[in-house]
Every structure is written in structure tokens, then in C-alpha cells.
Amino acid sequence: MTDTTPTPPTTPSLPTVPPPDVIRCAYAELIVTDLAAARAFYVDVLGLVVTHEDDHALYLRAFEEYLHHSLIVRVGAVPALSVLAYRVRSEAELDVAEAYYRQLGVRVERRPAGATRGIGAAVRVEDPLGFPIEFFYTAEHTERFTQRYDMHPAGALARLDHFNVNTPDVPAARRYYEGLGFRVSEDIVDGDGTVYAAWLFRKPTVHDIALTGGDGPRLHHIAFAAQERHQILHVCDHLGALRQSDVIERGPGRHGVSNAFYLYLRDPDGHRIEIYTHDYYTGDPDNPVIHWDVHDNQRRDWWGNPVVPSWYTEASDVLDLDGRVQKVVPRTDSNEMDVTVGADGFSYAREGDTSTGFKLGTQI
Ligand code: 4SX
Ligand code: FE2
């Protein structure tokens, strides 16, 4: 008998070989169209330390960082993300990464030491979500300026904290990242099972990567941690004094998710940068996952301030490994902005106001 039953579509299975041991998010490279304008923002306003600069690029780090850079800003034809890099535990993990992604069936490239200034041998992939991702261990060390208070500006940034990306299918992206050894700290869901966003970590903080439901692959933002809330407030004052308050997109405020104090800025090319401080430790194996109802009006801003529409809709294009802009796939699940903002959306602050019976800030 001939079996005519069609094979149901399956999500690609995870590799049988182990994933590379990722330590943390380590650096990003952004393409900008005007390097002088980018320098005025990243160096003169944000106060990042210049490790190296030439006519094509700035290699920047924050005050606690001793690796060569945590951000490269490179001039190019169109504003885009060109790579998100994770640091792995040793050089041997590069072979592990290569084998893992070869089994996943995505594009994989080995890069010799020095292909990126300051970075040793590396593996670059186009991940299943469509992002250009690098894994490296070896990197050039520079002086760590933790106690060079004579050099710290009033808004000194301490270190890179996380990446946040738009991806259409958050549950699928979460499965992929969990396969890579990341753990979820928090998510935003609704009573019908739609997942709007998820936060995952390797280092023991709330996240190294946030997955935000939306048309993707696109970069939503990269975030730097400051030590203190007043440093974030100073950046706002600094921008006001420069008559550049329009660079401030959202905040300052206190996030619900993560509990961090935050500010979102837009660089001259529209790339979104977050400054972030005071999230919490997540390193124990039984760290509780916090689920937020999408209708909880304090989930994204603990004080209930509205999220501006641009924060939901705008994001940076990403490049493939050949430097071409990746095609964006639309999200088909409902969008958070549509269910929470404006005439059709609803949200609440008090527990009794929820129509879903959702328990606020449920922990499992
Ligand atoms: O807006 S959220 O409170 O959900 C949020 C956004 C929490 C932490 C983040 O880093 C972020 O970008
Ligand atoms: Fe963030």
C-alpha cells in the first residue's frame, strides 16, 4: 500500500552535537553612513573609550572593559548591523561552534586572527534567525579604566550588557537559543499563548539577548550598563544642553521586565542604544522565570509611562555574511503595540482589572 499521507512541516531539529560554551555577549559592529556624526554621538555624548580609530571605523569600549572593543562603528553605504559577537570559553570552542552550525545546516565561515582588529580566530555564522553571529575567545587586552576616575565622564558607561533583536516567531527563536545553552529569565505572554518577547542569558544577569516579536531579522538595540542611575540622568541633561533632546526616544524610566533603570537613544543613523542599570542576579540553577501579561501596563515601564510607537516599529536592518541586507520576514502573530496601544488595545495596572485572570508577575 502506498502511503500518501503528506509529511507535516517540522521545525528544523537541533543538532545532536553539543553547542559551544558561550560566556556572554561581547561586541557588536554597526554600519553608519557618517563616521564624524557617529563619533560625536558615541564618543562625545556617550563617552565611550576609543581603543583605535581610522578613516573607516571606531573601536570603542566602556570603562570596565579590558578587551579591545565592545562596539565597532564602521562607515558604509547603508545603516545596518554587521555582526553580533559572543565570547566563548576557550579557543577549542570554535571547533565546537563550527560543528554545531554545520549540523544546523546554516552558512559557517572560519575567520583568521586579525580579520577583525583586536580579535583572534573566530567562527561566523548566519544563524537560523537570519542574524550574522560571531564566536571568538582570543582578543587583544587593553587597559581597564575601572578606577581611572580622572577620565570618567559624569555619564560613564561600564560595560556592554545585552543585545535585543526583532524576530517574527519568538517561541521558535527561544527554542534555538535554549539549544545554544541560554536560559530564559522573563517573558511577555497573553492568555491565548501568544509570546511577545523573551529574555535569555548566559552570564548571570537578566539577559545577553532579548527576543522581541516583530518583523525580522532586525536589530532592536544594543545596551550598555552604567553603574548608577544618576549616570543615565546625566546623559539626558547632556543631550538637553546640546539641544539634542530628540535623540532621546524612550525613558528615562524603570523597566518592569528586568527591573532595570533605562534610557533609549537613537544614534545619527537611527540605531537604537539603551543605557541600563540595576537588573538582578540570575545565576542559580533554579532561578525563577517571571511571566508578564502583555496587558500589564507596568511590564515595560514600572511607572506606567506609555511606550512610544517608534520603539515597537523601528529597528535596524541586518547584513548577511557577504554584507548584503537580509530580507525581513513579517511577524504573523499579533503585535504587542496593536494589543496594548490605542483604541483597540487595552492594558491595566491593578490585578482585579485583568480580564484573563492572569496573576501579575507570575513566577514558576
Ligand atoms: O521594555 S521592557 O521593560 O520589557 C525591557 C526592555 C526590559 C529590559 C530591557 O533591556 C529592554 O530593552
Ligand atoms: Fe534592553
Coordinates of C-alpha atoms and ligand atoms in Angstrom, one line a residue:
M1 CA 0.0 0.0 0.0
T2 CA 1.3 3.4 -0.9
D3 CA 1.4 5.9 2.0
T4 CA 0.0 9.1 0.6
T5 CA 0.0 11.0 4.0
P6 CA 1.9 14.2 3.5
T7 CA 4.8 14.7 5.8
P8 CA 3.8 17.5 8.2
P9 CA 6.2 20.5 8.2
T10 CA 8.7 20.3 11.0
T11 CA 10.8 23.0 12.6
P12 CA 14.5 22.1 11.9
S13 CA 15.7 19.8 14.7
L14 CA 18.5 20.9 17.0
P15 CA 22.0 19.4 16.4
T16 CA 23.0 16.2 18.2
V17 CA 26.5 17.6 18.8
P18 CA 27.0 19.9 21.8
P19 CA 26.7 23.7 21.5
P20 CA 29.7 26.0 22.0
D21 CA 30.1 27.2 25.6
V22 CA 29.1 30.9 25.3
I23 CA 30.2 33.2 28.2
R24 CA 28.4 36.3 27.3
C25 CA 27.5 38.9 24.6
A26 CA 30.8 40.6 23.8
Y27 CA 30.7 43.1 20.9
A28 CA 28.6 44.4 18.0
E29 CA 29.5 46.0 14.8
L30 CA 27.2 48.7 13.4
I31 CA 27.4 50.2 9.9
V32 CA 26.9 54.0 9.9
T33 CA 26.8 56.4 7.0
D34 CA 28.6 59.4 8.6
L35 CA 31.6 58.5 10.8
A36 CA 32.1 62.0 12.2
A37 CA 28.4 62.2 13.2
A38 CA 28.7 58.8 14.8
R39 CA 31.8 59.8 16.7
A40 CA 30.1 62.9 18.1
F41 CA 27.4 60.6 19.5
Y42 CA 29.4 57.6 20.7
V43 CA 32.5 59.4 21.9
D44 CA 31.5 62.9 22.7
V45 CA 28.0 62.2 24.2
L46 CA 28.1 58.6 25.4
G47 CA 31.7 58.9 26.4
L48 CA 32.9 55.5 25.2
V49 CA 36.7 55.0 25.2
V50 CA 38.4 54.9 21.8
T51 CA 40.8 51.9 21.6
H52 CA 41.5 52.6 17.9
E53 CA 40.2 54.8 15.1
D54 CA 40.9 55.3 11.4
D55 CA 39.1 56.7 8.4
H56 CA 36.8 53.7 8.3
A57 CA 35.9 52.7 11.8
L58 CA 35.9 53.4 15.5
Y59 CA 36.8 50.6 18.0
L60 CA 35.1 51.5 21.3
R61 CA 34.9 50.1 24.8
A62 CA 33.4 51.1 28.1
F63 CA 35.2 51.9 31.3
E64 CA 35.3 48.5 32.9
E65 CA 36.2 46.6 29.8
Y66 CA 39.7 45.3 29.1
L67 CA 39.1 43.6 25.7
H68 CA 39.9 45.6 22.6
H69 CA 36.3 46.7 21.9
S70 CA 32.7 46.0 22.7
L71 CA 31.4 48.1 19.8
I72 CA 32.8 48.7 16.3
V73 CA 31.2 51.6 14.3
R74 CA 32.1 51.3 10.7
V75 CA 31.3 53.6 7.8
G76 CA 29.3 52.0 5.0
A77 CA 26.6 52.6 2.3
V78 CA 23.5 51.8 4.4
P79 CA 22.9 51.8 8.2
A80 CA 22.8 48.2 9.4
L81 CA 24.0 45.6 11.9
S82 CA 27.0 43.7 10.5
V83 CA 27.7 41.3 13.4
L84 CA 26.7 40.3 16.9
A85 CA 29.6 38.6 18.7
Y86 CA 29.6 36.1 21.6
R87 CA 32.7 35.2 23.6
V88 CA 33.2 31.5 24.1
R89 CA 35.1 29.9 27.0
S90 CA 38.2 28.8 25.1
E91 CA 39.7 28.7 21.6
A92 CA 38.7 25.0 21.4
E93 CA 35.0 26.1 21.4
L94 CA 35.5 27.4 17.9
D95 CA 35.6 23.8 16.5
V96 CA 32.5 23.0 18.7
A97 CA 30.7 26.1 17.2
E98 CA 31.7 25.1 13.7
A99 CA 30.4 21.5 14.1
Y100 CA 27.2 22.7 15.7
Y101 CA 26.3 25.2 13.0
R102 CA 27.3 22.8 10.2
Q103 CA 24.7 20.3 11.6
L104 CA 22.2 23.1 11.8
G105 CA 22.8 23.5 8.0
V106 CA 23.4 27.2 8.0
R107 CA 26.3 29.2 6.5
V108 CA 29.5 28.9 8.5
E109 CA 32.9 30.7 8.0
R110 CA 36.2 30.5 9.8
R111 CA 38.0 33.8 10.2
P112 CA 41.7 34.1 10.9
A113 CA 43.1 36.1 13.8
G114 CA 43.1 39.8 12.9
A115 CA 40.3 39.5 10.3
T116 CA 38.7 41.9 12.8
R117 CA 41.2 44.2 14.5
G118 CA 41.8 43.1 18.1
I119 CA 40.0 39.8 17.7
G120 CA 41.7 36.3 17.4
A121 CA 40.4 33.4 15.3
A122 CA 36.6 33.3 15.0
V123 CA 33.7 31.5 13.6
R124 CA 31.0 33.5 11.9
V125 CA 27.5 32.0 11.0
E126 CA 24.2 33.2 9.6
D127 CA 22.1 31.8 12.4
P128 CA 18.7 30.2 11.9
L129 CA 17.0 33.5 12.7
G130 CA 18.9 35.3 10.0
F131 CA 21.5 37.1 12.1
P132 CA 25.2 37.4 11.4
I133 CA 26.8 35.9 14.6
E134 CA 30.4 35.5 15.6
F135 CA 32.0 33.3 18.2
F136 CA 35.5 34.1 19.4
Y137 CA 37.7 33.6 22.5
T138 CA 41.1 35.3 21.9
A139 CA 41.1 39.1 21.9
E140 CA 43.7 41.8 22.5
H141 CA 43.7 43.2 26.0
T142 CA 43.8 46.9 26.7
E143 CA 44.0 48.9 30.0
R144 CA 40.9 48.5 32.2
F145 CA 39.9 52.0 33.3
T146 CA 37.7 51.0 36.2
Q147 CA 39.5 53.2 38.7
R148 CA 40.7 55.9 36.3
Y149 CA 38.1 58.2 37.8
D150 CA 40.1 61.1 36.4
M151 CA 39.0 60.0 33.0
H152 CA 35.3 59.1 33.7
P153 CA 32.7 61.5 32.4
A154 CA 29.6 62.1 34.5
G155 CA 27.7 59.6 32.4
A156 CA 30.4 56.9 32.3
L157 CA 29.3 53.6 30.8
A158 CA 30.7 50.4 32.5
R159 CA 30.3 47.6 30.0
L160 CA 28.2 46.1 27.2
D161 CA 25.1 44.4 28.8
H162 CA 22.9 42.9 26.0
F163 CA 21.6 42.7 22.5
N164 CA 17.9 42.9 21.6
V165 CA 16.7 41.6 18.3
N166 CA 13.4 41.5 16.4
T167 CA 12.3 38.1 15.2
P168 CA 8.9 37.0 13.9
D169 CA 8.5 33.7 15.8
V170 CA 9.6 34.2 19.4
P171 CA 8.9 30.5 20.6
A172 CA 11.0 29.2 17.7
A173 CA 13.8 31.7 18.4
R174 CA 13.6 30.8 22.1
R175 CA 14.0 27.1 21.3
Y176 CA 17.0 27.8 19.1
Y177 CA 18.7 29.9 21.9
E178 CA 17.8 27.4 24.6
G179 CA 19.5 24.8 22.4
L180 CA 22.6 27.0 22.5
G181 CA 22.5 26.8 26.3
F182 CA 20.8 30.1 27.1
R183 CA 18.2 30.2 29.9
V184 CA 15.0 32.3 30.0
S185 CA 14.7 34.8 32.8
E186 CA 11.5 36.6 31.8
D187 CA 8.9 36.7 29.0
I188 CA 5.8 38.6 27.9
V189 CA 2.8 36.4 27.0
D190 CA -1.0 36.6 26.8
G191 CA -3.9 34.3 27.9
D192 CA -4.1 32.8 24.4
G193 CA -0.5 31.6 24.5
T194 CA 1.0 34.2 22.2
V195 CA 4.6 35.1 23.1
Y196 CA 5.5 38.7 22.5
A197 CA 9.1 38.7 23.9
A198 CA 11.6 36.6 25.8
W199 CA 14.8 37.5 27.7
L200 CA 17.7 34.9 27.8
F201 CA 21.1 34.8 29.5
R202 CA 24.4 33.0 29.7
K203 CA 26.1 35.5 32.1
P204 CA 24.2 35.7 35.4
T205 CA 22.1 38.8 34.7
V206 CA 18.6 39.1 33.2
H207 CA 19.9 38.8 29.6
D208 CA 22.6 38.6 27.0
I209 CA 19.9 38.5 24.3
A210 CA 16.3 39.6 24.2
L211 CA 13.9 38.3 21.5
T212 CA 11.3 40.9 20.6
G213 CA 8.4 39.7 18.4
G214 CA 8.4 41.7 15.2
D215 CA 9.4 41.7 11.6
G216 CA 12.9 40.3 11.4
P217 CA 15.7 39.7 11.4
R218 CA 16.3 43.2 12.6
L219 CA 18.4 44.7 15.4
H220 CA 16.2 46.3 18.0
H221 CA 19.0 47.7 20.2
I222 CA 22.3 47.1 22.0
A223 CA 22.6 48.1 25.6
F224 CA 25.4 49.3 27.8
A225 CA 25.3 49.1 31.6
A226 CA 26.1 52.1 33.7
Q227 CA 26.9 51.7 37.5
E228 CA 24.4 54.2 38.7
R229 CA 21.1 55.7 37.8
H230 CA 22.4 59.3 38.0
Q231 CA 24.8 58.5 35.1
I232 CA 21.8 57.8 32.9
L233 CA 20.1 61.0 34.1
H234 CA 23.3 62.9 33.3
V235 CA 23.2 61.7 29.7
C236 CA 19.7 63.2 29.4
D237 CA 20.9 66.5 30.9
H238 CA 23.9 66.5 28.5
L239 CA 21.7 66.0 25.5
G240 CA 19.4 68.7 26.6
A241 CA 22.3 71.1 26.9
L242 CA 23.3 70.3 23.4
R243 CA 19.7 70.9 22.2
Q244 CA 19.6 67.3 21.1
S245 CA 16.6 66.1 23.3
D246 CA 15.2 64.5 20.1
V247 CA 18.0 61.9 20.4
I248 CA 16.0 60.6 23.5
E249 CA 13.4 58.1 22.2
R250 CA 12.1 56.5 25.4
G251 CA 12.7 57.0 29.1
P252 CA 14.4 57.5 31.4
G253 CA 12.4 55.0 33.4
R254 CA 12.3 51.8 35.3
H255 CA 11.6 48.6 33.3
G256 CA 9.0 46.1 34.7
V257 CA 10.8 43.2 32.9
S258 CA 14.4 43.1 34.4
N259 CA 13.7 45.8 37.0
A260 CA 16.5 47.9 35.3
F261 CA 16.6 51.6 35.1
Y262 CA 16.7 52.6 31.4
L263 CA 17.1 55.1 28.6
Y264 CA 16.8 54.6 24.9
L265 CA 18.7 56.8 22.5
R266 CA 18.8 56.9 18.6
D267 CA 22.2 57.4 17.0
P268 CA 22.5 59.7 13.9
D269 CA 21.7 56.7 11.7
G270 CA 18.8 55.6 13.8
H271 CA 20.5 52.7 15.5
R272 CA 18.9 52.3 19.0
I273 CA 21.2 52.3 22.0
E274 CA 20.0 51.6 25.6
I275 CA 21.7 52.6 28.8
Y276 CA 20.7 50.2 31.5
T277 CA 21.4 49.7 35.2
H278 CA 20.3 47.7 38.3
D279 CA 18.9 44.5 37.0
Y280 CA 19.4 41.4 39.2
Y281 CA 21.4 38.2 39.6
T282 CA 20.1 35.1 37.8
G283 CA 23.0 32.6 38.2
D284 CA 21.4 29.9 40.4
P285 CA 20.1 26.8 38.5
D286 CA 16.6 27.3 39.8
N287 CA 16.3 31.0 39.1
P288 CA 12.6 31.6 38.8
V289 CA 11.2 32.6 35.4
I290 CA 9.0 35.7 35.5
H291 CA 6.0 35.8 33.1
W292 CA 4.3 39.1 32.4
D293 CA 0.8 39.5 30.9
V294 CA 1.1 41.6 27.7
H295 CA -1.8 43.7 29.1
D296 CA 0.0 44.5 32.4
N297 CA 0.7 48.2 31.9
Q298 CA 3.7 48.1 34.2
R299 CA 5.5 45.3 32.2
R300 CA 7.6 47.6 30.1
D301 CA 7.6 50.7 32.3
W302 CA 7.2 50.1 36.0
W303 CA 5.7 53.6 36.4
G304 CA 3.1 53.0 33.7
N305 CA 4.5 55.5 31.2
P306 CA 3.5 54.7 27.7
V307 CA 5.9 53.1 25.2
V308 CA 6.3 55.3 22.1
P309 CA 5.1 53.7 18.8
S310 CA 8.6 54.0 17.2
W311 CA 10.1 51.8 19.9
Y312 CA 7.7 49.0 18.7
T313 CA 8.0 49.5 14.9
E314 CA 11.5 50.8 14.1
A315 CA 14.7 48.7 14.1
S316 CA 18.0 48.3 12.1
D317 CA 18.4 46.1 9.1
V318 CA 21.0 43.3 9.4
L319 CA 23.6 42.2 6.9
D320 CA 24.4 38.6 5.7
L321 CA 28.0 37.4 5.7
D322 CA 28.5 39.0 2.3
G323 CA 27.4 42.4 3.5
R324 CA 24.0 42.3 1.8
V325 CA 20.9 43.5 3.6
Q326 CA 18.9 40.4 4.8
K327 CA 15.3 40.1 3.7
V328 CA 12.8 40.9 6.5
V329 CA 10.1 38.3 7.3
P330 CA 6.9 39.8 8.7
R331 CA 5.5 38.7 12.1
T332 CA 2.2 36.8 11.7
D333 CA 1.3 36.5 15.4
S334 CA -0.4 39.6 17.0
N335 CA 1.8 42.6 17.7
E336 CA 2.3 43.9 21.2
M337 CA 1.6 47.5 20.1
D338 CA -1.7 46.6 18.4
V339 CA -3.0 44.7 21.5
T340 CA -1.9 47.4 24.1
V341 CA -1.7 50.8 22.4
G342 CA -4.6 53.0 21.0
A343 CA -8.3 52.4 20.6
D344 CA -8.1 48.6 20.1
G345 CA -5.6 47.9 22.7
F346 CA -6.2 47.6 26.4
S347 CA -4.0 47.4 29.5
Y348 CA -4.4 47.6 33.2
A349 CA -2.4 48.4 36.3
R350 CA -4.4 46.6 39.1
E351 CA -4.7 42.9 39.4
G352 CA -8.5 42.9 39.5
D353 CA -8.7 44.7 36.2
T354 CA -7.3 41.8 34.2
S355 CA -9.9 40.1 32.0
T356 CA -7.7 37.0 31.7
G357 CA -7.4 36.3 35.4
F358 CA -3.6 36.5 34.9
K359 CA -1.7 36.6 38.1
L360 CA 0.7 39.6 38.0
G361 CA 4.4 38.8 37.8
T362 CA 3.8 35.0 37.9
Q363 CA 6.9 33.2 38.9
I364 CA 7.5 29.5 38.2
Ligands
4SX1 O1 10.5 47.2 28.0 S1 10.9 46.1 28.9 O2 10.6 46.5 30.3 O3 10.1 44.9 28.6 C1 12.6 45.8 28.8 C2 13.2 46.3 27.6 C3 13.3 45.3 29.8 C4 14.6 45.1 29.7 C5 15.3 45.6 28.5 O4 16.6 45.5 28.4 C6 14.5 46.1 27.5 O5 15.2 46.6 26.4
FE2_2 FE 17.3 46.2 26.5

